[in-house]
Tab-separated table of C-alpha atoms in Angstrom:
chain	number	residue	atom	x	y	z
R	1	MET	CA	-99.384	-196.642	92.717
R	2	SER	CA	-96.012	-194.998	92.433
R	3	ILE	CA	-92.417	-196.070	92.958
R	4	ILE	CA	-90.099	-193.715	94.823
R	5	LEU	CA	-86.324	-194.081	94.759
R	6	GLY	CA	-84.302	-192.301	97.444
R	7	ILE	CA	-80.606	-191.719	96.798
R	8	ASP	CA	-77.931	-190.698	99.302
R	9	PRO	CA	-75.009	-189.864	97.005
R	10	GLY	CA	-71.400	-190.364	98.006
R	11	SER	CA	-67.999	-190.345	96.334
R	12	HIS	CA	-67.342	-193.890	97.590
R	13	ILE	CA	-70.675	-195.328	98.780
R	14	THR	CA	-74.075	-194.319	97.404
R	15	GLY	CA	-77.121	-195.558	99.294
R	16	PHE	CA	-80.452	-196.295	97.620
R	17	GLY	CA	-83.907	-197.123	98.931
R	18	VAL	CA	-87.052	-198.047	97.003
R	19	LEU	CA	-90.631	-197.600	98.259
R	20	ARG	CA	-94.058	-198.210	96.774
R	21	THR	CA	-97.013	-195.982	97.728
R	22	GLN	CA	-100.675	-196.694	97.184
R	23	ASN	CA	-103.852	-194.858	98.067
R	24	SER	CA	-106.057	-197.415	99.713
R	25	GLN	CA	-109.536	-197.326	98.151
R	26	LYS	CA	-111.201	-198.568	101.328
R	27	GLN	CA	-109.753	-195.899	103.570
R	28	ARG	CA	-109.384	-192.817	101.435
R	29	GLY	CA	-106.552	-190.645	102.610
R	30	SER	CA	-104.802	-193.403	104.535
R	31	PHE	CA	-101.015	-193.470	104.133
R	32	ASN	CA	-99.958	-196.698	102.521
R	33	VAL	CA	-96.245	-197.064	101.911
R	34	GLU	CA	-94.427	-200.316	101.348
R	35	HIS	CA	-90.721	-201.155	101.402
R	36	VAL	CA	-89.452	-202.634	98.117
R	37	SER	CA	-85.667	-202.699	98.391
R	38	HIS	CA	-82.567	-200.936	99.618
R	39	GLY	CA	-78.804	-201.253	99.277
R	40	VAL	CA	-75.622	-199.475	98.345
R	41	ILE	CA	-73.511	-198.914	95.246
R	42	MET	CA	-69.890	-199.394	96.308
R	43	LEU	CA	-67.313	-197.583	94.191
R	44	PRO	CA	-63.709	-198.801	93.756
R	45	LYS	CA	-61.647	-197.021	96.442
R	46	ASN	CA	-58.385	-196.533	94.632
R	47	ALA	CA	-59.795	-195.690	91.209
R	48	ASP	CA	-59.689	-192.159	89.814
R	49	LEU	CA	-62.770	-189.941	89.896
R	50	ALA	CA	-63.848	-190.652	86.283
R	51	THR	CA	-63.748	-194.434	86.835
R	52	ARG	CA	-65.703	-194.147	90.099
R	53	LEU	CA	-68.336	-191.980	88.382
R	54	ALA	CA	-68.587	-194.494	85.531
R	55	GLU	CA	-69.257	-197.280	88.069
R	56	LEU	CA	-71.845	-195.084	89.791
R	57	SER	CA	-73.490	-194.447	86.432
R	58	LEU	CA	-73.672	-198.194	85.658
R	59	GLY	CA	-75.058	-198.982	89.125
R	60	MET	CA	-77.653	-196.225	88.941
R	61	GLU	CA	-78.721	-197.375	85.473
R	62	GLN	CA	-79.314	-200.923	86.785
R	63	ILE	CA	-81.421	-199.625	89.685
R	64	LEU	CA	-83.533	-197.420	87.391
R	65	LYS	CA	-84.042	-200.335	84.990
R	66	LYS	CA	-85.033	-202.740	87.754
R	67	TYR	CA	-87.416	-200.569	89.795
R	68	LYS	CA	-88.618	-198.013	87.223
R	69	PRO	CA	-89.246	-195.194	89.752
R	70	GLN	CA	-91.541	-192.287	88.852
R	71	HIS	CA	-89.862	-190.152	91.503
R	72	VAL	CA	-86.207	-189.899	92.461
R	73	VAL	CA	-85.432	-188.114	95.732
R	74	ILE	CA	-81.880	-186.962	96.303
R	75	GLU	CA	-80.103	-185.228	99.162
R	76	LYS	CA	-79.755	-181.477	98.661
R	77	ILE	CA	-76.215	-180.314	99.335
R	78	PHE	CA	-74.979	-176.956	100.514
R	79	LEU	CA	-71.380	-175.836	100.237
R	80	GLY	CA	-71.392	-175.031	103.960
R	81	ARG	CA	-68.481	-176.006	106.135
R	82	ASN	CA	-66.880	-178.508	103.802
R	83	PRO	CA	-66.967	-177.034	100.272
R	84	ASP	CA	-64.362	-179.458	98.900
R	85	SER	CA	-66.364	-182.569	99.706
R	86	ALA	CA	-69.580	-180.844	98.539
R	87	PHE	CA	-67.837	-180.083	95.239
R	88	LYS	CA	-66.859	-183.743	94.805
R	89	LEU	CA	-70.372	-184.853	95.741
R	90	GLY	CA	-71.742	-182.506	93.068
R	91	HIS	CA	-70.149	-184.781	90.460
R	92	ALA	CA	-71.970	-187.844	91.845
R	93	ARG	CA	-75.225	-185.880	92.041
R	94	GLY	CA	-74.812	-184.856	88.392
R	95	VAL	CA	-74.507	-188.498	87.315
R	96	ILE	CA	-77.580	-189.527	89.326
R	97	MET	CA	-79.804	-186.580	88.404
R	98	SER	CA	-79.007	-186.788	84.684
R	99	LEU	CA	-79.828	-190.513	84.507
R	100	ALA	CA	-83.035	-190.120	86.527
R	101	ALA	CA	-84.273	-187.270	84.316
R	102	ARG	CA	-83.273	-189.138	81.139
R	103	ASP	CA	-85.413	-192.021	82.380
R	104	GLY	CA	-88.426	-189.708	82.703
R	105	ALA	CA	-88.479	-189.646	86.526
R	106	THR	CA	-89.078	-186.368	88.327
R	107	VAL	CA	-86.182	-185.374	90.568
R	108	HIS	CA	-86.836	-183.935	94.035
R	109	GLU	CA	-84.271	-182.521	96.439
R	110	TYR	CA	-84.463	-182.186	100.203
R	111	ALA	CA	-81.904	-180.969	102.706
R	112	THR	CA	-80.828	-183.538	105.308
R	113	ARG	CA	-82.092	-181.276	108.119
R	114	VAL	CA	-85.599	-181.208	106.652
R	115	VAL	CA	-85.685	-184.992	106.201
R	116	LYS	CA	-84.378	-185.605	109.735
R	117	LYS	CA	-87.042	-183.319	111.174
R	118	GLY	CA	-89.754	-185.008	109.098
R	119	ILE	CA	-88.727	-188.565	109.963
R	120	ALA	CA	-87.188	-188.345	113.444
R	121	GLY	CA	-88.886	-185.127	114.615
R	122	ASN	CA	-85.586	-183.299	115.010
R	123	GLY	CA	-83.397	-181.625	112.378
R	124	SER	CA	-80.288	-182.451	114.403
R	125	ALA	CA	-81.116	-186.158	114.901
R	126	ASP	CA	-78.122	-188.415	114.314
R	127	LYS	CA	-78.014	-191.029	111.578
R	128	LEU	CA	-78.768	-193.893	113.988
R	129	GLN	CA	-81.935	-192.197	115.251
R	130	VAL	CA	-83.081	-191.711	111.646
R	131	GLN	CA	-82.248	-195.364	110.924
R	132	LEU	CA	-84.324	-196.549	113.897
R	133	MET	CA	-87.327	-194.467	112.796
R	134	VAL	CA	-87.046	-195.726	109.211
R	135	GLN	CA	-86.963	-199.332	110.501
R	136	ARG	CA	-89.989	-198.695	112.735
R	137	ILE	CA	-92.095	-196.930	110.066
R	138	LEU	CA	-91.310	-199.504	107.373
R	139	LYS	CA	-91.423	-202.451	109.829
R	140	LEU	CA	-87.957	-203.593	108.809
R	141	PRO	CA	-85.350	-205.526	110.763
R	142	LYS	CA	-81.916	-203.902	111.141
R	143	ILE	CA	-80.774	-202.044	108.029
R	144	GLU	CA	-77.113	-202.897	107.587
R	145	LYS	CA	-75.829	-199.763	105.878
R	146	ILE	CA	-76.438	-196.254	107.173
R	147	ASP	CA	-76.265	-194.935	103.578
R	148	ALA	CA	-79.201	-197.184	102.672
R	149	SER	CA	-81.302	-196.032	105.641
R	150	ASP	CA	-80.544	-192.395	104.746
R	151	ALA	CA	-81.756	-193.124	101.217
R	152	LEU	CA	-84.940	-194.789	102.546
R	153	ALA	CA	-85.490	-191.737	104.797
R	154	LEU	CA	-85.397	-189.471	101.735
R	155	ALA	CA	-87.921	-191.624	99.861
R	156	LEU	CA	-90.122	-191.860	102.964
R	157	TYR	CA	-90.058	-188.113	103.551
R	158	TYR	CA	-91.148	-187.489	99.967
R	159	ALA	CA	-93.958	-190.064	100.302
R	160	GLN	CA	-95.163	-188.332	103.477
R	161	CYS	CA	-95.101	-184.879	101.823
R	162	VAL	CA	-97.104	-186.104	98.845
R	163	ASN	CA	-99.567	-187.828	101.161
R	164	VAL	CA	-100.090	-184.635	103.187
R	165	ASN	CA	-100.586	-182.592	100.017
R	166	GLU	CA	-103.048	-185.101	98.570
R	167	SER	CA	-105.062	-185.190	101.792
R	168	TRP	CA	-105.078	-181.397	101.846
R	169	ASP	CA	-106.239	-181.292	98.214
R	170	ARG	CA	-109.090	-183.650	99.094
R	171	ILE	CA	-110.104	-181.487	102.070
R	172	LYS	CA	-110.018	-178.370	99.899
R	173	SER	CA	-112.062	-179.941	97.091
R	174	ARG	CA	-114.598	-181.174	99.661
R	175	GLU	CA	-114.965	-177.642	100.979
R	176	VAL	CA	-115.658	-176.362	97.500
R	177	THR	CA	-118.303	-178.986	96.745
R	178	LEU	CA	-120.154	-178.471	100.046
F	1	MET	CA	-53.733	-192.139	65.213
F	2	SER	CA	-55.779	-190.985	68.126
F	3	ILE	CA	-58.903	-188.896	68.579
F	4	ILE	CA	-58.923	-186.276	71.329
F	5	LEU	CA	-62.120	-184.649	72.571
F	6	GLY	CA	-61.816	-181.404	74.547
F	7	ILE	CA	-64.760	-180.371	76.710
F	8	ASP	CA	-65.400	-176.971	78.291
F	9	PRO	CA	-68.292	-177.769	80.626
F	10	GLY	CA	-70.979	-175.251	81.523
F	11	SER	CA	-74.370	-175.235	83.213
F	12	HIS	CA	-75.935	-173.679	80.106
F	13	ILE	CA	-73.428	-174.053	77.244
F	14	THR	CA	-70.860	-176.842	76.979
F	15	GLY	CA	-68.207	-176.448	74.284
F	16	PHE	CA	-66.589	-179.394	72.537
F	17	GLY	CA	-63.663	-179.729	70.143
F	18	VAL	CA	-62.368	-182.823	68.341
F	19	LEU	CA	-58.815	-183.290	67.056
F	20	ARG	CA	-56.968	-186.134	65.349
F	21	THR	CA	-53.248	-186.659	65.941
F	22	GLN	CA	-50.861	-188.745	63.876
F	23	ASN	CA	-47.176	-189.423	64.037
F	24	SER	CA	-45.865	-188.840	60.556
F	25	GLN	CA	-43.726	-191.800	59.486
F	26	LYS	CA	-41.608	-189.661	57.147
F	27	GLN	CA	-40.665	-187.111	59.761
F	28	ARG	CA	-40.485	-188.967	63.023
F	29	GLY	CA	-41.292	-186.763	65.944
F	30	SER	CA	-43.093	-184.132	63.872
F	31	PHE	CA	-46.282	-182.804	65.443
F	32	ASN	CA	-49.240	-183.649	63.267
F	33	VAL	CA	-52.595	-182.528	64.592
F	34	GLU	CA	-55.722	-182.111	62.539
F	35	HIS	CA	-59.012	-180.396	63.324
F	36	VAL	CA	-62.029	-182.717	63.064
F	37	SER	CA	-64.954	-180.799	64.514
F	38	HIS	CA	-66.130	-178.372	67.169
F	39	GLY	CA	-69.406	-177.004	68.493
F	40	VAL	CA	-71.540	-176.491	71.570
F	41	ILE	CA	-74.248	-178.356	73.453
F	42	MET	CA	-76.901	-175.774	74.352
F	43	LEU	CA	-79.024	-176.588	77.378
F	44	PRO	CA	-82.604	-175.329	77.862
F	45	LYS	CA	-82.342	-172.071	79.833
F	46	ASN	CA	-85.474	-172.257	81.938
F	47	ALA	CA	-85.389	-175.970	82.690
F	48	ASP	CA	-84.487	-177.317	86.121
F	49	LEU	CA	-81.003	-178.682	86.821
F	50	ALA	CA	-81.948	-182.362	86.355
F	51	THR	CA	-83.488	-181.681	82.924
F	52	ARG	CA	-80.469	-179.649	81.813
F	53	LEU	CA	-78.119	-182.425	82.961
F	54	ALA	CA	-80.205	-185.013	81.091
F	55	GLU	CA	-79.861	-182.939	77.892
F	56	LEU	CA	-76.120	-182.622	78.492
F	57	SER	CA	-75.912	-186.386	78.950
F	58	LEU	CA	-77.754	-187.022	75.657
F	59	GLY	CA	-75.584	-184.508	73.786
F	60	MET	CA	-72.364	-185.923	75.204
F	61	GLU	CA	-73.460	-189.466	74.324
F	62	GLN	CA	-74.024	-188.417	70.704
F	63	ILE	CA	-70.582	-186.802	70.490
F	64	LEU	CA	-68.867	-189.887	71.982
F	65	LYS	CA	-70.750	-192.155	69.570
F	66	LYS	CA	-69.899	-190.012	66.544
F	67	TYR	CA	-66.182	-189.336	67.158
F	68	LYS	CA	-65.143	-192.272	69.384
F	69	PRO	CA	-62.354	-190.385	71.215
F	70	GLN	CA	-59.610	-192.307	73.013
F	71	HIS	CA	-58.886	-189.275	75.181
F	72	VAL	CA	-61.287	-186.807	76.760
F	73	VAL	CA	-59.766	-183.607	78.115
F	74	ILE	CA	-61.841	-181.553	80.520
F	75	GLU	CA	-61.297	-178.270	82.329
F	76	LYS	CA	-60.128	-178.703	85.910
F	77	ILE	CA	-62.134	-176.560	88.288
F	78	PHE	CA	-61.135	-175.077	91.613
F	79	LEU	CA	-63.613	-173.774	94.142
F	80	GLY	CA	-61.712	-170.479	94.230
F	81	ARG	CA	-63.558	-167.199	94.161
F	82	ASN	CA	-66.912	-168.480	93.005
F	83	PRO	CA	-67.648	-171.736	94.877
F	84	ASP	CA	-71.358	-171.709	94.023
F	85	SER	CA	-70.811	-171.770	90.284
F	86	ALA	CA	-67.971	-174.312	90.706
F	87	PHE	CA	-70.390	-176.516	92.662
F	88	LYS	CA	-72.977	-176.337	89.846
F	89	LEU	CA	-70.278	-177.020	87.252
F	90	GLY	CA	-69.267	-180.099	89.244
F	91	HIS	CA	-72.612	-181.644	88.295
F	92	ALA	CA	-71.954	-181.092	84.575
F	93	ARG	CA	-68.413	-182.437	84.950
F	94	GLY	CA	-69.796	-185.560	86.664
F	95	VAL	CA	-72.091	-186.260	83.709
F	96	ILE	CA	-69.280	-185.793	81.176
F	97	MET	CA	-66.578	-187.708	83.050
F	98	SER	CA	-68.842	-190.676	83.820
F	99	LEU	CA	-69.917	-191.074	80.184
F	100	ALA	CA	-66.364	-190.698	78.861
F	101	ALA	CA	-65.025	-193.334	81.282
F	102	ARG	CA	-67.963	-195.660	80.549
F	103	ASP	CA	-67.024	-195.399	76.886
F	104	GLY	CA	-63.478	-196.527	77.651
F	105	ALA	CA	-61.839	-193.140	77.044
F	106	THR	CA	-59.154	-191.913	79.426
F	107	VAL	CA	-60.085	-188.653	81.121
F	108	HIS	CA	-57.488	-185.899	81.557
F	109	GLU	CA	-57.906	-182.661	83.474
F	110	TYR	CA	-56.051	-179.389	83.062
F	111	ALA	CA	-56.505	-176.062	84.797
F	112	THR	CA	-57.425	-173.158	82.503
F	113	ARG	CA	-54.258	-171.279	83.525
F	114	VAL	CA	-52.047	-174.162	82.394
F	115	VAL	CA	-53.848	-174.464	79.041
F	116	LYS	CA	-53.696	-170.695	78.445
F	117	LYS	CA	-49.970	-170.690	79.139
F	118	GLY	CA	-49.431	-173.690	76.852
F	119	ILE	CA	-51.469	-172.322	73.961
F	120	ALA	CA	-51.158	-168.527	74.196
F	121	GLY	CA	-47.903	-168.379	76.167
F	122	ASN	CA	-49.529	-166.604	79.105
F	123	GLY	CA	-51.605	-168.056	81.955
F	124	SER	CA	-53.623	-164.831	82.155
F	125	ALA	CA	-54.400	-164.614	78.420
F	126	ASP	CA	-58.032	-163.711	77.738
F	127	LYS	CA	-60.399	-166.033	75.913
F	128	LEU	CA	-60.070	-164.100	72.633
F	129	GLN	CA	-56.286	-164.439	72.623
F	130	VAL	CA	-56.659	-168.184	73.180
F	131	GLN	CA	-59.230	-168.327	70.386
F	132	LEU	CA	-56.874	-166.539	67.963
F	133	MET	CA	-54.032	-168.933	68.774
F	134	VAL	CA	-56.290	-171.976	68.369
F	135	GLN	CA	-57.412	-170.643	64.964
F	136	ARG	CA	-53.820	-170.025	63.910
F	137	ILE	CA	-52.460	-173.420	65.058
F	138	LEU	CA	-55.340	-175.387	63.529
F	139	LYS	CA	-55.545	-173.119	60.441
F	140	LEU	CA	-59.232	-172.458	61.024
F	141	PRO	CA	-61.365	-169.480	60.036
F	142	LYS	CA	-63.221	-167.652	62.841
F	143	ILE	CA	-64.577	-170.012	65.507
F	144	GLU	CA	-68.046	-168.719	66.336
F	145	LYS	CA	-68.377	-169.813	69.954
F	146	ILE	CA	-65.801	-169.060	72.605
F	147	ASP	CA	-66.846	-172.245	74.470
F	148	ALA	CA	-65.884	-174.285	71.399
F	149	SER	CA	-62.465	-172.605	71.067
F	150	ASP	CA	-61.821	-173.200	74.782
F	151	ALA	CA	-62.640	-176.876	74.217
F	152	LEU	CA	-60.299	-177.037	71.199
F	153	ALA	CA	-57.578	-175.379	73.316
F	154	LEU	CA	-57.915	-178.164	75.906
F	155	ALA	CA	-57.629	-180.890	73.245
F	156	LEU	CA	-54.719	-179.075	71.610
F	157	TYR	CA	-52.863	-178.656	74.881
F	158	TYR	CA	-53.206	-182.385	75.594
F	159	ALA	CA	-51.972	-183.231	72.065
F	160	GLN	CA	-48.929	-180.994	72.592
F	161	CYS	CA	-48.134	-182.585	75.969
F	162	VAL	CA	-48.321	-186.099	74.541
F	163	ASN	CA	-46.173	-185.052	71.599
F	164	VAL	CA	-43.515	-183.588	73.903
F	165	ASN	CA	-43.534	-186.733	76.060
F	166	GLU	CA	-43.278	-189.022	73.033
F	167	SER	CA	-40.381	-187.034	71.576
F	168	TRP	CA	-38.689	-187.140	74.957
F	169	ASP	CA	-39.217	-190.904	75.167
F	170	ARG	CA	-37.652	-191.290	71.735
F	171	ILE	CA	-34.651	-189.161	72.730
F	172	LYS	CA	-34.215	-191.185	75.913
F	173	SER	CA	-34.482	-194.559	74.127
F	174	ARG	CA	-31.949	-193.332	71.521
F	175	GLU	CA	-29.557	-192.444	74.281
F	176	VAL	CA	-29.885	-195.919	75.695
F	177	THR	CA	-29.350	-197.693	72.361
F	178	LEU	CA	-26.285	-195.607	71.427
């Protein structure tokens, strides 16, 4: 069993999503992922950057304490078209990554495009399409916040990647023992 | 009395410098600043970003615990000519700013140019000139690490600004009471 925490960092709203994965003993190789929780950390709008980051740090610490994830999956950011907002987001990422690593979790990064392609089948899918797929896969009713569904998508994509790799490892080891 | 911590953040080496300021009762308005400590937080070179940030977080926490600064002064970064390195530095800044604000310190930011002008009289002064001036003002022997002298320069610049403002406030209040 492992707990995966997905994080969609933001300067004002940070989404989080928690999943639990298990390898079913009866059906080896079957993909068993379970929704645990999701939500957002809201940061005070009119506060300065340091105060907002302190609130983010406190919120992230509570989430890590409550769910004890082995894996933290965070959105990879490129400077791209909006370097100023990417620069600000880097600060939030720093807070999240440092706390996750201090807690002993491994930190994984995926670009939004890759996650969208993995979850919704299309790297250019919009956030609502991703949200619908996340709801369908995890059998959830409407997820209120788009930041939370983005975070769940990150966790889900990581769970799928690990599952594919594990199945592949099993196939390879079977080939060797034949 | 107040404790000022200057921080020169880096992805591999983060410099810190601690100063104590006091307003002498005998000579009101005299600038009394005292060197407390300086040094660097070295981060593991070959580790991934999350691990390096976790080490930075632990180091920063120790410094805050030991010196209990009321004011943390950090280098302001602009995307400028090297946006990629600024983006990476943003992560380190996020770690530092969040911990300082969580500890109740106020966080101040100054651009390197402004600090260089304030300390060495020239916004384009090189790091060695700044180091020499910091040594002279604080009556210190050679500071080994340039990152530490940059951090001391930040703390010193803040102390000077506060001193100027306080003197100005006193002059203004005297004018009013006359």
